[in-house]
Coordinates of C-alpha atoms in Angstrom, one line a residue:
M522 CA 20.6 4.4 10.1
E523 CA 18.5 3.5 13.2
Q524 CA 20.9 2.0 15.5
F525 CA 23.3 4.5 15.7
R526 CA 20.0 7.1 16.5
Q527 CA 19.3 5.3 19.0
Q528 CA 22.7 4.8 20.4
L529 CA 23.5 8.3 20.1
A530 CA 20.6 8.8 22.0
A531 CA 21.9 6.3 24.9
R532 CA 24.9 8.5 24.5
L533 CA 23.1 11.9 25.0
A534 CA 20.7 11.5 27.5
P535 CA 23.0 12.0 30.5
Y536 CA 23.9 15.3 29.3
M537 CA 20.5 17.0 28.1
E538 CA 18.9 15.4 31.9
K539 CA 16.1 13.6 29.4
P540 CA 15.1 9.8 29.2
A541 CA 16.9 8.4 25.6
E542 CA 13.5 7.6 23.9
E543 CA 12.9 11.6 24.9
V544 CA 16.2 12.2 23.5
R545 CA 15.2 10.1 19.8
S546 CA 12.1 11.8 19.4
M547 CA 13.6 14.8 19.5
M548 CA 15.8 13.8 16.1
E549 CA 15.4 15.8 12.9
T550 CA 16.8 15.2 10.1
P551 CA 18.9 17.8 8.8
P552 CA 17.1 19.1 5.2
N553 CA 20.5 19.2 3.4
P554 CA 22.8 16.5 4.7
A555 CA 25.8 18.7 4.6
W556 CA 24.5 19.6 7.5
G557 CA 24.8 16.6 9.0
D558 CA 23.0 13.2 9.9
V559 CA 21.3 14.7 12.9
A560 CA 20.2 17.5 14.2
I561 CA 18.7 18.0 17.7
P562 CA 16.4 21.5 18.3
C563 CA 17.7 22.9 22.2
F564 CA 14.5 25.2 22.0
T565 CA 12.4 22.8 24.8
L566 CA 15.4 23.1 26.7
A567 CA 15.7 26.4 26.7
K568 CA 12.4 26.8 28.7
V569 CA 14.1 24.4 31.3
K570 CA 17.1 25.7 31.6
R571 CA 16.6 29.1 31.0
Q572 CA 19.1 29.9 28.9
A573 CA 19.3 30.7 25.1
P574 CA 18.9 27.9 22.4
A575 CA 22.1 28.9 20.4
K576 CA 24.2 28.8 24.2
I577 CA 22.4 25.4 25.1
A578 CA 23.3 23.6 21.5
A579 CA 27.0 25.6 22.2
A580 CA 27.2 24.2 25.5
L581 CA 26.5 20.5 24.6
A582 CA 28.8 20.6 21.8
G583 CA 31.8 21.8 23.9
E584 CA 30.9 19.3 26.2
I585 CA 29.4 15.9 24.9
D586 CA 31.5 12.9 24.4
L587 CA 30.8 10.9 20.7
L588 CA 34.0 9.4 20.4
G589 CA 33.4 6.3 18.0
L590 CA 30.3 7.3 17.1
A591 CA 30.2 10.8 15.7
G592 CA 32.8 12.2 12.9
K593 CA 31.7 16.2 13.7
V594 CA 29.4 17.8 16.7
E595 CA 29.1 20.9 15.8
A596 CA 25.8 24.0 17.0
V597 CA 24.3 26.0 14.5
G598 CA 21.5 28.5 15.8
G599 CA 19.8 27.0 18.3
Y600 CA 21.0 23.2 17.1
L601 CA 22.8 20.6 17.7
N602 CA 24.2 19.0 14.4
I603 CA 25.5 15.6 14.5
T604 CA 27.4 13.8 11.2
F605 CA 28.1 9.8 12.3
D606 CA 31.3 8.9 11.7
S607 CA 31.4 7.8 8.2
S608 CA 33.6 4.9 8.1
L609 CA 32.0 3.4 11.0
V610 CA 28.3 3.6 9.5
A611 CA 29.5 2.2 6.3
R612 CA 31.3 -0.3 7.3
E613 CA 28.3 -1.4 9.8
I614 CA 25.2 -1.1 7.2
I615 CA 27.4 -3.2 4.2
A616 CA 28.1 -5.7 6.7
G617 CA 24.8 -6.0 8.4
L618 CA 23.1 -6.1 4.8
M619 CA 25.5 -8.6 4.0
K620 CA 25.3 -11.0 7.0
E621 CA 21.3 -10.3 7.7
G622 CA 19.9 -8.9 3.8
V623 CA 16.5 -7.2 4.4
D624 CA 16.3 -8.2 7.6
Y625 CA 19.1 -5.7 8.8
G626 CA 17.2 -3.4 11.4
N627 CA 13.7 -4.6 10.7
A628 CA 12.7 -4.9 14.7
K629 CA 9.8 -7.1 13.0
I630 CA 7.4 -5.3 15.0
G631 CA 4.2 -7.2 14.1
Q632 CA 5.7 -10.2 16.0
D633 CA 2.6 -12.0 17.1
K634 CA 0.4 -9.5 16.3
K635 CA -2.5 -9.9 13.4
V636 CA -3.7 -7.5 10.8
V637 CA -6.7 -7.5 9.2
I638 CA -6.9 -5.8 5.3
D639 CA -10.3 -5.4 3.4
F640 CA -9.0 -4.5 -0.2
S641 CA -10.0 -4.8 -4.1
S642 CA -13.9 -5.3 -3.5
P643 CA -14.8 -5.7 -7.2
N644 CA -18.4 -6.2 -7.7
I645 CA -20.1 -9.3 -9.4
A646 CA -21.4 -9.0 -12.7
K647 CA -19.8 -5.6 -13.3
P648 CA -15.9 -5.2 -15.0
F649 CA -12.9 -5.1 -13.3
G650 CA -12.1 -0.9 -13.6
I651 CA -9.1 0.7 -13.9
G652 CA -11.5 2.4 -10.9
H653 CA -10.8 -0.5 -8.9
L654 CA -6.8 -0.5 -9.6
R655 CA -6.2 2.0 -6.4
T656 CA -7.4 0.0 -3.8
T657 CA -5.9 -3.1 -5.2
V658 CA -2.3 -2.3 -5.6
I659 CA -2.8 -0.2 -2.1
G660 CA -3.9 -3.2 -0.3
H661 CA -1.4 -5.7 -2.2
S662 CA 1.5 -3.4 -0.5
L663 CA 0.2 -2.5 2.1
S664 CA 0.2 -6.3 3.4
R665 CA 3.6 -7.0 2.2
I666 CA 4.7 -4.1 4.3
Y667 CA 3.2 -5.4 7.2
A668 CA 4.3 -8.8 6.5
E669 CA 7.9 -7.6 6.2
L670 CA 7.2 -6.4 9.6
G671 CA 6.8 -9.6 10.9
Y672 CA 2.3 -8.8 11.4
D673 CA 0.5 -12.3 10.6
V674 CA -1.8 -10.2 7.9
V675 CA -5.5 -11.9 6.7
R676 CA -6.0 -10.8 3.7
V677 CA -9.7 -10.4 2.5
N678 CA -11.5 -9.3 -0.9
H679 CA -15.0 -8.3 0.2
I680 CA -16.9 -8.8 -3.3
G681 CA -20.2 -7.1 -3.7
D682 CA -22.0 -10.1 -4.1
W683 CA -25.5 -8.5 -3.1
G684 CA -28.2 -6.0 -3.3
T685 CA -30.6 -5.1 -5.4
Q686 CA -28.9 -4.8 -8.1
F687 CA -29.2 -8.3 -8.9
G688 CA -32.2 -8.3 -9.3
K689 CA -32.0 -5.7 -12.1
L690 CA -29.5 -8.1 -13.5
I691 CA -31.9 -10.9 -13.6
V692 CA -34.7 -9.1 -15.2
A693 CA -32.4 -8.2 -17.7
Y694 CA -31.2 -11.5 -18.2
T695 CA -34.0 -13.4 -18.8
L696 CA -35.1 -10.4 -21.0
Y697 CA -32.5 -9.7 -23.4
G698 CA -29.6 -12.3 -22.8
E699 CA -30.5 -16.0 -21.5
G700 CA -29.6 -17.1 -24.8
D701 CA -26.3 -15.7 -25.2
S702 CA -23.7 -17.7 -23.5
L703 CA -21.0 -16.0 -20.7
A704 CA -18.2 -18.7 -21.9
Q705 CA -16.8 -15.4 -23.3
D706 CA -16.3 -12.1 -22.3
G707 CA -19.1 -12.6 -19.6
V708 CA -18.7 -10.1 -16.7
E709 CA -19.1 -7.2 -20.0
K710 CA -22.3 -9.3 -21.3
L711 CA -23.8 -9.1 -17.5
F712 CA -22.4 -5.2 -17.8
R713 CA -24.2 -4.1 -21.2
L714 CA -27.3 -5.9 -20.0
Y715 CA -26.8 -3.7 -16.8
V716 CA -26.8 -0.3 -18.2
K717 CA -29.7 -1.7 -20.9
F718 CA -31.9 -2.3 -17.6
H719 CA -31.2 1.0 -16.6
Q720 CA -31.8 2.7 -20.2
E721 CA -35.4 0.6 -20.4
A722 CA -36.4 0.8 -16.6
E723 CA -36.9 4.7 -17.7
A724 CA -39.5 4.3 -20.0
N725 CA -41.2 1.5 -18.4
P726 CA -41.3 1.7 -14.6
A727 CA -42.8 -2.0 -13.9
L728 CA -39.5 -3.2 -14.8
E729 CA -38.3 -1.8 -11.1
V730 CA -40.6 -3.4 -9.8
E731 CA -40.0 -7.0 -11.3
A732 CA -36.5 -6.3 -10.2
R733 CA -37.2 -6.2 -6.3
E734 CA -39.5 -9.3 -6.6
W735 CA -36.3 -11.1 -7.8
F736 CA -34.3 -9.5 -5.1
R737 CA -37.2 -10.5 -2.6
R738 CA -37.0 -14.0 -4.4
L739 CA -33.4 -14.4 -3.5
E740 CA -33.5 -12.9 -0.2
G741 CA -35.8 -16.2 1.0
G742 CA -33.5 -18.9 -0.9
D743 CA -35.5 -19.1 -4.5
P744 CA -34.1 -21.9 -6.1
V745 CA -34.3 -20.5 -9.6
A746 CA -33.1 -16.2 -8.9
R747 CA -30.3 -18.4 -6.3
R748 CA -29.3 -20.8 -9.3
Y749 CA -29.3 -17.2 -12.1
W750 CA -27.1 -15.4 -8.9
E751 CA -24.7 -18.3 -8.9
L752 CA -24.3 -18.2 -12.4
F753 CA -23.7 -14.3 -12.2
K754 CA -21.1 -14.8 -8.8
E755 CA -18.8 -18.2 -10.9
V756 CA -18.5 -16.2 -14.1
S757 CA -17.5 -13.3 -12.4
L758 CA -15.0 -14.3 -10.1
E759 CA -13.1 -16.3 -13.7
E760 CA -12.8 -13.4 -14.8
F761 CA -11.5 -11.6 -11.1
K762 CA -8.8 -14.1 -11.0
R763 CA -7.0 -13.4 -14.3
V764 CA -6.8 -9.8 -13.2
Y765 CA -5.3 -11.3 -9.8
Q766 CA -2.5 -13.6 -11.7
V767 CA -1.8 -10.8 -13.9
L768 CA -0.9 -8.5 -10.9
G769 CA 0.2 -11.5 -8.9
I770 CA -2.2 -10.9 -6.2
E771 CA -3.4 -13.3 -4.0
F772 CA -5.8 -13.5 -0.5
D773 CA -6.5 -15.2 2.0
Y774 CA -10.4 -15.2 2.1
I775 CA -13.0 -13.9 -0.8
L776 CA -16.0 -13.3 1.1
G777 CA -18.9 -11.5 -0.8
E778 CA -21.4 -9.5 1.5
S779 CA -24.2 -12.3 1.4
F780 CA -21.9 -14.5 3.5
Y781 CA -22.7 -11.7 6.3
E782 CA -26.4 -12.1 5.4
P783 CA -27.1 -14.8 8.5
Y784 CA -24.9 -12.1 11.0
L785 CA -27.3 -9.4 10.4
A786 CA -29.8 -10.1 12.5
P787 CA -27.7 -11.0 15.2
T788 CA -26.1 -7.7 14.7
I789 CA -29.0 -5.9 15.0
Q790 CA -30.4 -7.8 17.4
E791 CA -27.4 -6.8 19.8
I792 CA -27.0 -3.7 18.7
A793 CA -31.1 -3.8 20.0
D794 CA -29.9 -4.9 23.5
K795 CA -27.7 -2.4 24.4
G796 CA -30.1 0.2 23.8
L797 CA -28.6 1.6 20.9
A798 CA -31.0 0.6 18.4
V799 CA -34.3 3.5 17.6
L800 CA -37.1 4.0 15.4
S801 CA -36.8 7.2 13.6
D802 CA -40.0 7.7 10.7
G803 CA -40.1 3.6 10.4
A804 CA -36.1 2.5 10.1
L805 CA -33.6 1.9 12.7
I806 CA -30.8 3.9 13.4
V807 CA -28.3 4.3 15.8
D808 CA -27.9 8.2 17.3
L809 CA -24.2 9.2 16.3
E810 CA -24.9 12.4 17.6
S811 CA -22.7 12.9 19.9
F812 CA -20.1 11.6 17.8
G813 CA -20.3 15.0 15.6
M814 CA -22.4 12.8 12.5
P815 CA -25.8 12.0 11.3
P816 CA -27.3 8.9 12.3
C817 CA -26.3 5.4 11.1
L818 CA -28.7 3.4 9.4
L819 CA -29.2 0.1 10.1
K820 CA -32.5 -1.0 8.5
K821 CA -34.9 0.9 6.1
S822 CA -38.9 1.0 6.8
D823 CA -39.5 -1.4 4.3
G824 CA -37.4 -3.4 6.4
A825 CA -34.1 -3.7 3.5
T826 CA -30.5 -4.0 5.4
L827 CA -27.9 -1.4 4.1
Y828 CA -24.4 -1.6 3.8
A829 CA -24.0 0.0 7.3
T830 CA -25.5 -3.2 9.1
R831 CA -22.9 -5.5 6.7
D832 CA -20.3 -3.6 8.1
L833 CA -20.9 -3.5 11.4
A834 CA -21.4 -8.0 10.8
A835 CA -18.6 -8.2 9.1
A836 CA -16.3 -6.0 11.5
L837 CA -17.7 -7.8 14.3
Y838 CA -17.0 -11.3 12.5
R839 CA -13.3 -10.7 11.4
D840 CA -12.1 -9.0 14.9
R841 CA -13.7 -12.0 17.0
L842 CA -12.8 -14.6 14.8
Y843 CA -8.9 -13.6 14.4
H844 CA -8.4 -10.3 17.4
P845 CA -6.0 -8.3 15.6
E846 CA -3.9 -5.3 16.3
L847 CA -5.7 -3.1 13.3
L848 CA -9.0 -3.7 11.1
L849 CA -7.4 -2.1 7.8
Y850 CA -10.2 -1.2 5.0
V851 CA -8.7 0.5 1.9
V852 CA -11.5 2.5 0.1
G853 CA -12.0 6.1 -1.6
Q854 CA -12.3 8.7 0.4
E855 CA -16.1 9.3 -1.0
Q856 CA -16.6 6.7 2.2
T857 CA -14.7 8.7 4.5
L858 CA -18.1 8.9 7.2
V859 CA -19.2 5.8 6.4
F860 CA -16.0 4.1 8.4
R861 CA -16.3 7.0 10.8
Q862 CA -20.0 5.8 11.9
L863 CA -18.8 2.3 11.5
A864 CA -15.8 3.1 14.3
A865 CA -18.3 5.1 16.4
V866 CA -21.4 2.7 16.4
L867 CA -18.6 -0.3 17.6
R868 CA -17.7 1.9 20.4
L869 CA -21.3 2.5 21.8
M870 CA -20.9 -1.0 21.2
G871 CA -18.2 -1.3 24.0
E872 CA -16.7 -3.1 21.1
P873 CA -12.6 -3.4 20.8
A874 CA -13.0 -3.4 17.2
G875 CA -14.1 0.2 17.6
D876 CA -10.5 1.3 18.4
K877 CA -8.6 -0.9 15.4
V878 CA -10.9 0.5 12.3
E879 CA -8.6 2.3 10.2
H880 CA -10.1 4.0 7.2
V881 CA -6.9 3.9 3.9
S882 CA -8.5 6.7 1.8
F883 CA -7.6 7.6 -1.4
G884 CA -8.2 9.5 -4.1
L885 CA -9.6 8.8 -7.8
F886 CA -8.2 7.7 -10.7
K887 CA -9.0 9.4 -13.0
F888 CA -8.2 9.5 -17.4
P889 CA -8.0 12.8 -18.9
E890 CA -11.7 12.7 -19.4
G891 CA -12.7 12.5 -15.9
R892 CA -14.6 10.1 -13.7
M893 CA -15.8 7.4 -14.9
S894 CA -19.3 6.0 -14.2
T895 CA -20.6 2.1 -14.1
R896 CA -24.3 3.3 -15.1
R897 CA -23.2 5.3 -18.0
G898 CA -21.4 2.5 -19.5
N899 CA -18.2 3.8 -20.3
I900 CA -16.2 2.2 -17.8
I901 CA -12.0 1.1 -18.9
F902 CA -11.4 -2.2 -17.9
L903 CA -8.7 -2.8 -16.4
E904 CA -7.3 -6.7 -18.1
D905 CA -7.6 -3.9 -21.0
V906 CA -5.3 -1.2 -19.6
L907 CA -2.9 -3.9 -18.0
Q908 CA -2.6 -5.5 -21.8
R909 CA -1.9 -2.7 -23.8
S910 CA 1.2 -1.7 -21.0
I911 CA 2.8 -4.8 -21.6
E912 CA 1.8 -4.7 -25.6
M913 CA 3.4 -1.3 -25.1
A914 CA 6.6 -2.5 -22.5
A915 CA 7.0 -5.4 -25.1
A916 CA 7.7 -3.0 -28.3
I917 CA 10.0 -0.4 -26.5
I918 CA 11.9 -3.5 -24.8
E919 CA 12.3 -5.2 -29.5
A920 CA 13.3 -1.7 -29.7
K921 CA 16.2 -1.1 -27.2
N922 CA 17.5 -4.7 -26.7
P923 CA 16.0 -7.0 -29.7
E924 CA 18.0 -10.2 -28.7
L925 CA 17.2 -10.3 -25.0
Q926 CA 15.6 -13.6 -24.1
D927 CA 12.4 -14.2 -22.4
K928 CA 11.2 -10.9 -23.9
A929 CA 7.1 -11.8 -23.5
E930 CA 7.6 -12.5 -19.7
I931 CA 10.0 -9.2 -19.0
A932 CA 7.7 -7.0 -20.5
R933 CA 4.6 -8.0 -18.7
Q934 CA 6.8 -7.8 -15.7
V935 CA 7.4 -4.1 -16.8
G936 CA 3.7 -4.0 -18.1
V937 CA 2.3 -4.9 -14.8
G938 CA 4.8 -2.7 -12.7
A939 CA 4.8 0.3 -14.9
I940 CA 0.9 0.4 -14.4
V941 CA 1.5 -0.6 -10.5
F942 CA 4.0 1.6 -9.6
G943 CA 2.1 4.9 -11.8
D944 CA -0.1 4.5 -9.1
L945 CA 2.0 3.9 -5.6
R946 CA 4.5 6.4 -6.3
H947 CA 1.6 9.0 -5.4
G948 CA 0.3 9.5 -1.9
R949 CA -3.0 7.9 -1.3
I950 CA -4.9 10.7 -0.6
K951 CA -3.9 12.8 -4.5
D952 CA -6.2 11.7 -7.4
V953 CA -4.0 10.0 -9.9
T954 CA -4.2 11.4 -13.7
F955 CA -3.5 8.7 -15.5
D956 CA -0.7 9.3 -18.8
W957 CA 0.8 6.5 -20.6
D958 CA 4.2 8.6 -21.6
E959 CA 5.3 8.8 -18.0
I960 CA 4.4 5.6 -16.7
L961 CA 6.3 3.6 -19.1
N962 CA 9.5 6.5 -19.4
F963 CA 12.3 4.5 -19.0
D964 CA 14.6 7.6 -17.6
G965 CA 11.8 8.7 -15.1
E966 CA 10.3 8.4 -12.3
T967 CA 8.4 5.4 -13.1
G968 CA 8.4 1.5 -12.6
P969 CA 10.5 1.1 -15.8
Y970 CA 13.2 2.7 -14.4
L971 CA 13.5 0.9 -11.0
Q972 CA 13.5 -2.2 -12.8
Y973 CA 15.9 -1.4 -15.1
T974 CA 17.9 0.2 -12.6
H975 CA 17.8 -3.4 -10.6
A976 CA 18.9 -5.1 -14.4
R977 CA 21.9 -2.4 -14.4
A978 CA 23.1 -3.8 -10.7
S979 CA 22.3 -7.8 -11.4
A980 CA 24.5 -6.9 -15.2
V981 CA 27.2 -5.5 -13.4
L982 CA 27.5 -9.1 -10.3
R983 CA 27.2 -11.5 -13.0
K984 CA 30.0 -9.5 -14.9
A985 CA 32.3 -10.0 -11.9
Q986 CA 31.6 -13.3 -11.5
G987 CA 34.0 -15.5 -9.4
S988 CA 34.3 -11.9 -7.4
T989 CA 34.5 -12.7 -3.4
V990 CA 33.7 -9.8 -1.0
G991 CA 36.9 -9.2 1.1
E992 CA 38.4 -7.2 3.9
L993 CA 36.3 -3.3 3.2
S994 CA 38.2 -0.3 2.0
D995 CA 37.4 2.5 3.7
F996 CA 38.3 4.7 0.8
A997 CA 35.7 3.1 -1.3
L998 CA 33.0 3.2 1.5
T999 CA 33.2 6.4 2.6
D1000 CA 33.8 8.2 -0.9
E1001 CA 30.8 10.8 -2.1
Y1002 CA 29.4 8.8 -3.9
A1003 CA 29.7 5.8 -2.3
L1004 CA 28.5 6.8 1.1
P1005 CA 24.8 8.7 0.5
L1006 CA 24.2 5.4 -1.4
I1007 CA 25.3 3.6 1.9
K1008 CA 23.3 5.7 4.1
L1009 CA 20.0 5.4 2.0
L1010 CA 20.3 1.7 2.3
G1011 CA 20.5 2.1 6.0
E1012 CA 17.4 3.8 5.8
F1013 CA 15.4 0.5 4.5
A1014 CA 13.6 -0.5 7.6
P1015 CA 13.0 2.5 9.2
T1016 CA 11.3 3.2 5.7
V1017 CA 9.3 0.5 6.2
A1018 CA 8.0 0.9 10.1
K1019 CA 6.9 4.6 8.9
A1020 CA 4.8 3.4 5.3
A1021 CA 2.9 1.3 7.8
A1022 CA 2.6 3.6 10.5
L1023 CA 1.2 6.1 7.8
F1024 CA -0.9 2.9 5.9
E1025 CA 1.3 4.6 2.6
P1026 CA 2.6 2.7 0.3
S1027 CA 4.1 5.7 -1.5
V1028 CA 6.8 6.3 1.5
V1029 CA 8.3 3.3 0.3
A1030 CA 8.0 4.0 -3.9
R1031 CA 9.9 7.6 -3.0
Y1032 CA 12.9 5.8 -0.9
V1033 CA 12.7 3.0 -3.5
L1034 CA 13.2 5.9 -6.3
D1035 CA 15.9 7.7 -4.1
L1036 CA 18.0 5.2 -3.7
A1037 CA 17.8 4.4 -7.4
Q1038 CA 19.1 7.5 -8.4
E1039 CA 21.7 7.1 -5.7
F1040 CA 23.3 4.1 -7.2
N1041 CA 23.0 5.5 -10.8
R1042 CA 25.2 8.4 -9.6
F1043 CA 27.4 6.1 -8.1
Y1044 CA 27.6 3.4 -11.0
H1045 CA 28.3 6.2 -13.8
N1046 CA 31.2 8.1 -11.3
C1047 CA 32.9 5.0 -9.5
R1048 CA 34.6 2.4 -11.5
I1049 CA 33.4 -1.2 -10.1
I1050 CA 34.8 -3.7 -11.3
G1051 CA 38.9 -3.3 -13.1
S1052 CA 39.7 -1.0 -9.8
D1053 CA 41.8 -1.4 -7.2
E1054 CA 41.1 -4.9 -5.9
K1055 CA 40.2 -4.4 -2.3
V1056 CA 38.0 -0.8 -3.8
E1057 CA 36.4 -3.3 -6.3
Q1058 CA 35.2 -6.0 -3.6
T1059 CA 33.9 -3.3 -1.4
R1060 CA 31.9 -1.8 -4.7
L1061 CA 30.8 -4.8 -5.4
A1062 CA 29.3 -5.7 -1.9
I1063 CA 27.4 -1.8 -2.1
V1064 CA 26.4 -3.2 -5.8
L1065 CA 25.4 -6.6 -3.8
A1066 CA 23.4 -4.5 -1.5
T1067 CA 21.3 -2.0 -3.3
K1068 CA 20.3 -5.0 -5.0
T1069 CA 19.0 -6.9 -2.1
V1070 CA 17.1 -3.9 -1.1
L1071 CA 16.2 -2.7 -3.9
A1072 CA 14.7 -6.3 -4.9
R1073 CA 13.1 -5.8 -1.6
G1074 CA 11.0 -2.2 -1.9
L1075 CA 10.3 -3.8 -5.3
Y1076 CA 8.4 -6.6 -3.7
L1077 CA 7.1 -4.4 -1.4
L1078 CA 5.3 -2.5 -3.8
G1079 CA 4.1 -5.2 -6.4
L1080 CA 6.8 -5.2 -8.6
S1081 CA 9.4 -7.8 -9.9
A1082 CA 12.8 -7.2 -9.9
V1083 CA 13.6 -7.5 -13.4
E1084 CA 17.1 -9.4 -14.0
R1085 CA 17.7 -8.5 -17.4
M1086 CA 15.9 -5.5 -19.8

């Protein structure tokens, strides 16, 4: 629909005595579709023309020539409401989708541009818990959304593989776990050892001293400490890989915090050379009072570096290597200050990266029991949740369609899709409470409902095998069920662009839900196969266009477009 709005802006510009771009920016979508496709408020014009908004709207409605573009123009209060020519809109959208597929209307605004997306980032030797689901699926969806717009997307997994916790883990492993094989359930075993360390250290503080010494040895390159660390990494990455394979997620680079260790001293030196680093109680900081923020701590009084130092080194490395338009960090909202400080320090350094850092924050993922904590040992493994969802989907599919072929693969696609969509349909800032009954409902606003709708469209096209799309019927294009669906199909490209601009996959999730609902209204109220030949061909074209767009929308969210259910 965007191309029609652009055409409308160009036609209205002379009458409104404004550039077409400004006219386009004034356009609103009426809350009730019956009022029109576009509403233009005339209140700002009233100040210039010194006339009442209603009078300006009425004058414009009477004098503008929108022949061949608009079917109806009317003034309502201070608004100019415009309804596009239904036949023109429907024909152009369906023809465009038939010819160009999902590229119809996509201006590829990211052509020849890069964006770096940092997401997922689980911690070595800790389970890939349900708490990591949000960053993983939001980041994955955004990477596909930006790629859809033509961006060259660099997907980075910033693994937590450095820090004092590794000293603790080495102590726990040497004391309690060295004889236990990590070949099976290795991460869970390491996790239990980590929990045990904290329990034992409460009664025996000497363990903390020993842990600090092991980490000092690791930092110094001690081969024994390093061998333990490499073992923990290998076991963890293998388990993470399994989860990513189930989710269908890949990264361009999996680089741990340790990768940036050689860059820390040069980064701190660079900050110091620019006169930004100051000593405060023995610690090295960057004063951010001018930004209304507490200081950014670069190095503690004992000489240890912090996350902030590694984040600065990583941001500089990525910006200087890739020269991206944006550096996105998909990290929980509790880290908001961290990324505000990161951007502020980079700006003080005069680095372009300072204006590229975007913290894509999100709320918590909750079970009814409340927030989860690693240290208490009650984390919920994401792999277990995915497996349970797949098993529940398999049981539902078996009950609904016992003769279905490839049930195991379809159950995997539906079970995983249920978990992913159960997250992404919510605005990312909102907390998400997990509900099995809700996410696996085939009739609600869920992943299975969307996949079932896609399978329904596929079934119609299989049944119509041999039919071809010929001349389109105005009657079939513009009836009360087809036209709203077609107009919605025309909104796919601007919806993707909006999702990218807001860093918000839920915009696409809401769109595909609306699309599925409109398609099901069309499906239940319009006879597709067996109607008049021209009408049948037109309706089949609508089904094909819907299937094409719905499949792409599902892909952007990280869901499989199921052909049969």
